[in-house]
mmCIF file of C-alpha atoms and ligand atoms in Angstrom:
data_model
loop_
_atom_site.group_PDB
_atom_site.id
_atom_site.type_symbol
_atom_site.label_atom_id
_atom_site.label_comp_id
_atom_site.label_asym_id
_atom_site.label_seq_id
_atom_site.Cartn_x
_atom_site.Cartn_y
_atom_site.Cartn_z
ATOM 1 C CA UNK A 1 42.987 32.647 -123.433
ATOM 2 C CA UNK A 2 45.196 35.266 -124.186
ATOM 3 C CA UNK A 3 45.156 38.527 -122.371
ATOM 4 C CA UNK A 4 46.288 42.077 -123.512
ATOM 5 C CA UNK A 5 48.108 44.139 -120.990
ATOM 6 C CA UNK A 6 48.919 47.861 -121.899
ATOM 7 C CA UNK A 7 51.064 49.649 -119.151
ATOM 8 C CA UNK A 8 51.959 53.542 -119.010
ATOM 9 C CA UNK A 9 51.919 53.863 -122.383
ATOM 10 C CA UNK A 10 53.067 57.215 -124.078
ATOM 11 C CA UNK A 11 53.180 58.203 -127.789
ATOM 12 C CA UNK A 12 54.220 61.514 -128.696
ATOM 13 C CA UNK A 13 54.445 62.896 -132.228
ATOM 14 C CA UNK A 14 56.914 66.047 -132.021
ATOM 15 C CA UNK A 15 54.747 68.330 -130.119
ATOM 16 C CA UNK A 16 51.711 66.253 -129.858
ATOM 17 C CA UNK A 17 51.201 63.795 -127.068
ATOM 18 C CA UNK A 18 48.627 61.377 -128.505
ATOM 19 C CA UNK A 19 48.792 59.001 -125.816
ATOM 20 C CA UNK A 20 49.628 59.945 -122.114
ATOM 21 C CA UNK A 21 49.946 57.052 -119.437
ATOM 22 C CA UNK A 22 47.697 54.943 -120.887
ATOM 23 C CA UNK A 23 47.038 51.577 -118.945
ATOM 24 C CA UNK A 24 44.646 48.952 -119.281
ATOM 25 C CA UNK A 25 44.111 45.208 -119.641
ATOM 26 C CA UNK A 26 41.502 42.965 -121.742
ATOM 27 C CA UNK A 27 40.929 39.665 -120.847
ATOM 28 C CA UNK A 28 40.559 36.874 -123.275
ATOM 29 C CA UNK A 29 37.037 36.776 -124.622
ATOM 30 C CA UNK A 30 36.025 40.273 -123.813
ATOM 31 C CA UNK A 31 34.431 42.941 -126.123
ATOM 32 C CA UNK A 32 36.424 46.155 -125.125
ATOM 33 C CA UNK A 33 35.470 49.307 -126.670
ATOM 34 C CA UNK A 34 37.406 52.348 -126.896
ATOM 35 C CA UNK A 35 35.829 55.707 -127.259
ATOM 36 C CA UNK A 36 36.728 59.459 -127.450
ATOM 37 C CA UNK A 37 36.392 62.561 -129.748
ATOM 38 C CA UNK A 38 38.502 62.682 -132.935
ATOM 39 C CA UNK A 39 42.191 63.218 -132.225
ATOM 40 C CA UNK A 40 41.732 61.425 -128.756
ATOM 41 C CA UNK A 41 44.458 59.015 -129.487
ATOM 42 C CA UNK A 42 42.219 55.774 -130.431
ATOM 43 C CA UNK A 43 43.930 54.846 -133.771
ATOM 44 C CA UNK A 44 47.381 55.869 -132.269
ATOM 45 C CA UNK A 45 46.808 53.052 -129.468
ATOM 46 C CA UNK A 46 45.894 50.494 -132.385
ATOM 47 C CA UNK A 47 49.061 51.544 -134.212
ATOM 48 C CA UNK A 48 51.035 50.737 -131.017
ATOM 49 C CA UNK A 49 49.580 47.652 -130.638
ATOM 50 C CA UNK A 50 50.020 46.421 -134.135
ATOM 51 C CA UNK A 51 53.372 47.720 -134.234
ATOM 52 C CA UNK A 52 53.016 50.681 -136.657
ATOM 53 C CA UNK A 53 53.912 53.317 -134.059
ATOM 54 C CA UNK A 54 56.864 52.899 -131.711
ATOM 55 C CA UNK A 55 55.624 54.243 -128.307
ATOM 56 C CA UNK A 56 58.396 56.387 -126.249
ATOM 57 C CA UNK A 57 57.509 54.805 -123.116
ATOM 58 C CA UNK A 58 55.401 51.773 -121.572
ATOM 59 C CA UNK A 59 54.809 48.039 -122.215
ATOM 60 C CA UNK A 60 52.408 46.171 -124.167
ATOM 61 C CA UNK A 61 52.110 42.404 -123.705
ATOM 62 C CA UNK A 62 49.696 39.965 -125.412
ATOM 63 C CA UNK A 63 49.415 36.331 -124.566
ATOM 64 C CA UNK A 64 52.708 36.807 -122.530
ATOM 65 C CA UNK A 65 54.674 38.158 -125.590
ATOM 66 C CA UNK A 66 56.368 41.639 -125.345
ATOM 67 C CA UNK A 67 54.809 43.302 -128.469
ATOM 68 C CA UNK A 68 57.155 46.180 -128.465
ATOM 69 C CA UNK A 69 60.027 43.842 -129.578
ATOM 70 C CA UNK A 70 58.309 42.638 -132.340
ATOM 71 C CA UNK A 71 57.842 43.875 -136.097
ATOM 72 C CA UNK A 72 54.152 44.430 -137.377
ATOM 73 C CA UNK A 73 54.252 40.759 -139.193
ATOM 74 C CA UNK A 74 55.494 38.996 -136.127
ATOM 75 C CA UNK A 75 52.583 40.636 -134.074
ATOM 76 C CA UNK A 76 49.971 39.317 -136.636
ATOM 77 C CA UNK A 77 51.605 36.066 -136.257
ATOM 78 C CA UNK A 78 51.298 36.091 -132.360
ATOM 79 C CA UNK A 79 47.457 36.126 -133.182
ATOM 80 C CA UNK A 80 46.358 40.158 -133.422
ATOM 81 C CA UNK A 81 44.549 41.028 -136.640
ATOM 82 C CA UNK A 82 43.155 44.434 -137.431
ATOM 83 C CA UNK A 83 40.680 46.414 -139.466
ATOM 84 C CA UNK A 84 41.422 49.889 -140.773
ATOM 85 C CA UNK A 85 39.309 53.263 -140.384
ATOM 86 C CA UNK A 86 39.882 53.721 -144.144
ATOM 87 C CA UNK A 87 38.906 50.609 -146.362
ATOM 88 C CA UNK A 88 41.955 48.938 -147.646
ATOM 89 C CA UNK A 89 40.715 46.607 -150.208
ATOM 90 C CA UNK A 90 42.423 45.895 -153.616
ATOM 91 C CA UNK A 91 39.656 46.813 -156.212
ATOM 92 C CA UNK A 92 40.813 44.559 -159.028
ATOM 93 C CA UNK A 93 40.540 41.538 -157.021
ATOM 94 C CA UNK A 94 37.567 39.436 -156.220
ATOM 95 C CA UNK A 95 36.152 39.213 -152.775
ATOM 96 C CA UNK A 96 37.564 35.892 -151.997
ATOM 97 C CA UNK A 97 40.995 36.882 -153.224
ATOM 98 C CA UNK A 98 41.094 40.020 -151.187
ATOM 99 C CA UNK A 99 40.211 37.976 -148.057
ATOM 100 C CA UNK A 100 42.825 35.257 -148.892
ATOM 101 C CA UNK A 101 45.445 37.991 -148.573
ATOM 102 C CA UNK A 102 44.796 37.786 -144.737
ATOM 103 C CA UNK A 103 45.661 34.054 -144.726
ATOM 104 C CA UNK A 104 49.182 34.400 -145.970
ATOM 105 C CA UNK A 105 50.809 35.459 -142.925
ATOM 106 C CA UNK A 106 50.185 31.976 -141.666
ATOM 107 C CA UNK A 107 52.906 30.440 -144.053
ATOM 108 C CA UNK A 108 56.284 31.076 -143.447
ATOM 109 C CA UNK A 109 58.888 32.526 -145.750
ATOM 110 C CA UNK A 110 60.123 28.950 -146.947
ATOM 111 C CA UNK A 111 56.809 27.815 -147.577
ATOM 112 C CA UNK A 112 55.877 30.944 -149.589
ATOM 113 C CA UNK A 113 57.301 29.578 -152.719
ATOM 114 C CA UNK A 114 56.144 25.948 -152.278
ATOM 115 C CA UNK A 115 52.765 27.388 -151.643
ATOM 116 C CA UNK A 116 52.112 28.639 -155.115
ATOM 117 C CA UNK A 117 52.659 25.061 -156.123
ATOM 118 C CA UNK A 118 50.389 23.285 -153.685
ATOM 119 C CA UNK A 119 46.876 22.888 -154.823
ATOM 120 C CA UNK A 120 45.663 21.379 -151.881
ATOM 121 C CA UNK A 121 47.072 24.226 -149.679
ATOM 122 C CA UNK A 122 44.928 26.749 -151.925
ATOM 123 C CA UNK A 123 41.835 24.915 -151.810
ATOM 124 C CA UNK A 124 42.210 24.735 -147.800
ATOM 125 C CA UNK A 125 42.586 28.487 -147.826
ATOM 126 C CA UNK A 126 39.625 29.072 -150.252
ATOM 127 C CA UNK A 127 37.530 26.745 -148.116
ATOM 128 C CA UNK A 128 38.333 28.739 -144.903
ATOM 129 C CA UNK A 129 37.647 31.998 -146.699
ATOM 130 C CA UNK A 130 34.142 30.687 -147.956
ATOM 131 C CA UNK A 131 33.573 29.712 -144.541
ATOM 132 C CA UNK A 132 34.263 32.988 -143.283
ATOM 133 C CA UNK A 133 32.140 34.734 -145.793
ATOM 134 C CA UNK A 134 29.226 32.343 -145.107
ATOM 135 C CA UNK A 135 29.700 33.483 -141.391
ATOM 136 C CA UNK A 136 29.357 36.984 -142.334
ATOM 137 C CA UNK A 137 26.388 36.340 -144.631
ATOM 138 C CA UNK A 138 27.931 37.307 -147.831
ATOM 139 C CA UNK A 139 28.986 34.146 -149.518
ATOM 140 C CA UNK A 140 27.064 35.059 -152.738
ATOM 141 C CA UNK A 141 30.107 37.840 -153.088
ATOM 142 C CA UNK A 142 32.804 35.210 -153.293
ATOM 143 C CA UNK A 143 33.563 35.528 -156.996
ATOM 144 C CA UNK A 144 32.596 39.392 -157.426
ATOM 145 C CA UNK A 145 35.236 42.177 -158.206
ATOM 146 C CA UNK A 146 35.674 44.588 -155.473
ATOM 147 C CA UNK A 147 35.078 47.339 -157.750
ATOM 148 C CA UNK A 148 31.701 49.000 -157.258
ATOM 149 C CA UNK A 149 30.568 46.944 -154.373
ATOM 150 C CA UNK A 150 28.530 48.573 -151.936
ATOM 151 C CA UNK A 151 30.383 50.101 -148.767
ATOM 152 C CA UNK A 152 28.835 47.595 -146.522
ATOM 153 C CA UNK A 153 30.325 44.726 -148.357
ATOM 154 C CA UNK A 154 33.759 46.587 -148.529
ATOM 155 C CA UNK A 155 33.481 46.703 -144.814
ATOM 156 C CA UNK A 156 32.663 42.955 -144.285
ATOM 157 C CA UNK A 157 35.406 42.045 -146.598
ATOM 158 C CA UNK A 158 37.978 43.700 -144.640
ATOM 159 C CA UNK A 159 36.645 42.037 -141.253
ATOM 160 C CA UNK A 160 36.635 38.621 -143.392
ATOM 161 C CA UNK A 161 40.169 39.235 -144.324
ATOM 162 C CA UNK A 162 41.247 39.841 -140.761
ATOM 163 C CA UNK A 163 39.132 36.727 -139.636
ATOM 164 C CA UNK A 164 40.662 34.304 -142.055
ATOM 165 C CA UNK A 165 43.996 34.474 -140.596
ATOM 166 C CA UNK A 166 42.270 32.794 -137.275
ATOM 167 C CA UNK A 167 43.435 35.416 -134.936
ATOM 168 C CA UNK A 168 42.974 35.522 -131.024
ATOM 169 C CA UNK A 169 42.343 39.202 -130.903
ATOM 170 C CA UNK A 170 40.791 41.546 -133.445
ATOM 171 C CA UNK A 171 41.363 45.366 -133.345
ATOM 172 C CA UNK A 172 38.382 47.001 -135.105
ATOM 173 C CA UNK A 173 38.611 50.686 -136.136
ATOM 174 C CA UNK A 174 35.454 52.216 -136.650
ATOM 175 C CA UNK A 175 33.713 49.299 -138.061
ATOM 176 C CA UNK A 176 30.420 50.824 -138.466
ATOM 177 C CA UNK A 177 31.538 54.457 -139.597
ATOM 178 C CA UNK A 178 29.558 55.425 -142.737
ATOM 179 C CA UNK A 179 27.071 52.750 -142.368
ATOM 180 C CA UNK A 180 23.198 53.266 -141.951
ATOM 181 C CA UNK A 181 21.160 52.166 -139.043
ATOM 182 C CA UNK A 182 20.275 48.775 -140.269
ATOM 183 C CA UNK A 183 23.740 48.005 -141.235
ATOM 184 C CA UNK A 184 25.055 49.346 -137.765
ATOM 185 C CA UNK A 185 22.745 46.927 -136.158
ATOM 186 C CA UNK A 186 24.195 44.076 -138.417
ATOM 187 C CA UNK A 187 27.839 44.933 -137.582
ATOM 188 C CA UNK A 188 26.812 44.629 -133.808
ATOM 189 C CA UNK A 189 25.371 41.393 -134.231
ATOM 190 C CA UNK A 190 28.594 40.341 -136.243
ATOM 191 C CA UNK A 191 30.906 41.622 -133.760
ATOM 192 C CA UNK A 192 28.989 39.710 -131.020
ATOM 193 C CA UNK A 193 29.143 36.612 -132.953
ATOM 194 C CA UNK A 194 32.907 36.905 -133.676
ATOM 195 C CA UNK A 195 33.406 36.661 -129.926
ATOM 196 C CA UNK A 196 30.569 34.170 -129.145
ATOM 197 C CA UNK A 197 31.124 31.580 -131.945
ATOM 198 C CA UNK A 198 34.519 32.117 -133.126
ATOM 199 C CA UNK A 199 36.044 32.818 -129.446
ATOM 200 C CA UNK A 200 37.888 35.931 -130.707
ATOM 201 C CA UNK A 201 38.514 38.735 -128.331
ATOM 202 C CA UNK A 202 37.684 42.000 -129.636
ATOM 203 C CA UNK A 203 39.077 45.636 -129.183
ATOM 204 C CA UNK A 204 36.866 48.166 -131.083
ATOM 205 C CA UNK A 205 37.169 51.797 -131.571
ATOM 206 C CA UNK A 206 33.543 53.222 -132.487
ATOM 207 C CA UNK A 207 31.887 56.589 -132.560
ATOM 208 C CA UNK A 208 28.429 55.013 -132.617
ATOM 209 C CA UNK A 209 27.416 55.148 -129.056
ATOM 210 C CA UNK A 210 24.159 52.817 -129.216
ATOM 211 C CA UNK A 211 26.443 50.223 -130.669
ATOM 212 C CA UNK A 212 29.278 50.370 -128.227
ATOM 213 C CA UNK A 213 26.702 50.298 -125.308
ATOM 214 C CA UNK A 214 24.958 47.321 -126.638
ATOM 215 C CA UNK A 215 27.900 44.968 -127.498
ATOM 216 C CA UNK A 216 30.683 46.040 -125.033
ATOM 217 C CA UNK A 217 31.722 44.285 -121.800
ATOM 218 C CA UNK A 218 33.872 47.294 -120.692
ATOM 219 C CA UNK A 219 34.449 50.579 -122.156
ATOM 220 C CA UNK A 220 37.478 52.894 -122.004
ATOM 221 C CA UNK A 221 36.857 56.666 -122.813
ATOM 222 C CA UNK A 222 40.025 58.590 -124.155
ATOM 223 C CA UNK A 223 40.420 62.405 -124.181
ATOM 224 C CA UNK A 224 43.656 63.911 -125.397
ATOM 225 C CA UNK A 225 45.417 60.876 -125.060
ATOM 226 C CA UNK A 226 44.499 60.281 -121.362
ATOM 227 C CA UNK A 227 42.011 57.698 -119.680
ATOM 228 C CA UNK A 228 39.149 59.570 -118.552
ATOM 229 C CA UNK A 229 36.868 56.600 -117.482
ATOM 230 C CA UNK A 230 36.809 52.960 -117.899
ATOM 231 C CA UNK A 231 34.200 50.161 -116.697
ATOM 232 C CA UNK A 232 30.936 48.961 -117.636
ATOM 233 C CA UNK A 233 29.320 50.671 -120.576
ATOM 234 C CA UNK A 234 26.403 52.433 -118.335
ATOM 235 C CA UNK A 235 29.134 53.572 -115.676
ATOM 236 C CA UNK A 236 31.355 55.096 -118.371
ATOM 237 C CA UNK A 237 28.458 56.778 -120.352
ATOM 238 C CA UNK A 238 27.074 58.292 -116.952
ATOM 239 C CA UNK A 239 30.661 59.217 -115.790
ATOM 240 C CA UNK A 240 30.578 63.307 -115.321
ATOM 241 C CA UNK A 241 33.879 63.732 -116.855
ATOM 242 C CA UNK A 242 32.630 61.685 -119.830
ATOM 243 C CA UNK A 243 29.627 63.543 -120.199
ATOM 244 C CA UNK A 244 31.640 66.907 -119.916
ATOM 245 C CA UNK A 245 34.379 66.018 -122.423
ATOM 246 C CA UNK A 246 32.339 64.348 -125.216
ATOM 247 C CA UNK A 247 28.915 63.021 -124.765
ATOM 248 C CA UNK A 248 26.989 66.294 -124.006
ATOM 249 C CA UNK A 249 24.162 66.837 -126.516
ATOM 250 C CA UNK A 250 25.883 65.325 -129.468
ATOM 251 C CA UNK A 251 26.239 61.457 -130.332
ATOM 252 C CA UNK A 252 29.652 62.089 -131.725
ATOM 253 C CA UNK A 253 31.686 60.311 -129.038
HETATM 254 P P1 ADP B 1 41.634 59.251 -132.993
HETATM 255 O O1 ADP B 1 41.880 57.863 -133.712
HETATM 256 O O2 ADP B 1 41.130 59.061 -131.604
HETATM 257 O O3 ADP B 1 40.798 60.255 -133.709
HETATM 258 P P2 ADP B 1 44.617 59.622 -133.546
HETATM 259 O O4 ADP B 1 45.274 58.427 -132.935
HETATM 260 O O5 ADP B 1 44.385 59.234 -134.916
HETATM 261 O O6 ADP B 1 43.190 59.847 -133.197
HETATM 262 O O7 ADP B 1 45.295 60.978 -133.151
HETATM 263 C C1 ADP B 1 45.945 61.219 -131.776
HETATM 264 C C2 ADP B 1 46.673 62.341 -132.165
HETATM 265 O O8 ADP B 1 47.875 62.280 -132.669
HETATM 266 C C3 ADP B 1 46.057 63.573 -133.178
HETATM 267 O O9 ADP B 1 46.391 64.906 -132.650
HETATM 268 C C4 ADP B 1 46.823 63.246 -134.520
HETATM 269 O O10 ADP B 1 46.792 64.411 -135.196
HETATM 270 C C5 ADP B 1 48.230 62.751 -133.914
HETATM 271 N N1 ADP B 1 48.781 61.791 -134.712
HETATM 272 C C6 ADP B 1 48.384 60.639 -135.046
HETATM 273 N N2 ADP B 1 49.170 60.021 -135.816
HETATM 274 C C7 ADP B 1 50.197 60.744 -136.165
HETATM 275 C C8 ADP B 1 51.494 60.727 -136.944
HETATM 276 N N3 ADP B 1 51.825 59.758 -137.512
HETATM 277 N N4 ADP B 1 52.263 61.827 -137.103
HETATM 278 C C9 ADP B 1 51.706 63.190 -136.367
HETATM 279 N N5 ADP B 1 50.845 63.140 -135.491
HETATM 280 C C10 ADP B 1 49.959 62.103 -135.333
HETATM 281 MG MG1 MG B 2 40.995 57.260 -135.470
#
């Protein structure tokens, strides 16, 4: 399975050092979580992995490919999908069509023209989209328009769009943000199933500590762009620096 290796990463925005000498590896098949207070660099790390941000120093390798030499669409093609902190669905399209947007990267530029002529290709994509919706338990939303759908459905649609491209690694930025307890438990189950049943490696940023602790093989705590602690969930949770920095008496990690 494909591994992710991040080495000595530094990302600076004018005066702000968002990531400072960050190194870690994620093995294929792991569920690996990033925690840290707002502004600690979690989303910036995702942006470096998927090519939106260009770090000044360091290396990122996935599946033996140097990601820093690749464009965002090439990084998707290498098998890395992402869901965003803010929902990115298109309101005037159906749930299924929103999902199929994620399938298009599998078609190369020459085939892009052909695909509009190929009914069988469209049908194959739709079947795949439906399979993913079924996997997520929202198959009955297939033909519904995105507009006005509950928040939970919007979030699941985002996840479905990432999965339909058959990634090897999925980056999930705050998948449970804004969800109630029941929806959060459902997301925890889905994340575990994404790894267990689809065999996809999961890198997740999440504030909900009970979710992080229940699903993760390993956890990495960031603070002001630096790694504070990394290891098994309980070890990180009980690490004195982590407690001091952001666990304290709040659950906003
Ligand atoms: P987190 O996701 O952990 O809340 P971010 O990675 O979004 O944190 O942000 C880390 C730091 O980098 C913050 O100080 C943020 O303001 C800064 N930052 C992130 N992206 C940019 C950008 N495009 N331009 C300038 N500063 C940025
Ligand atoms: Mg963020």
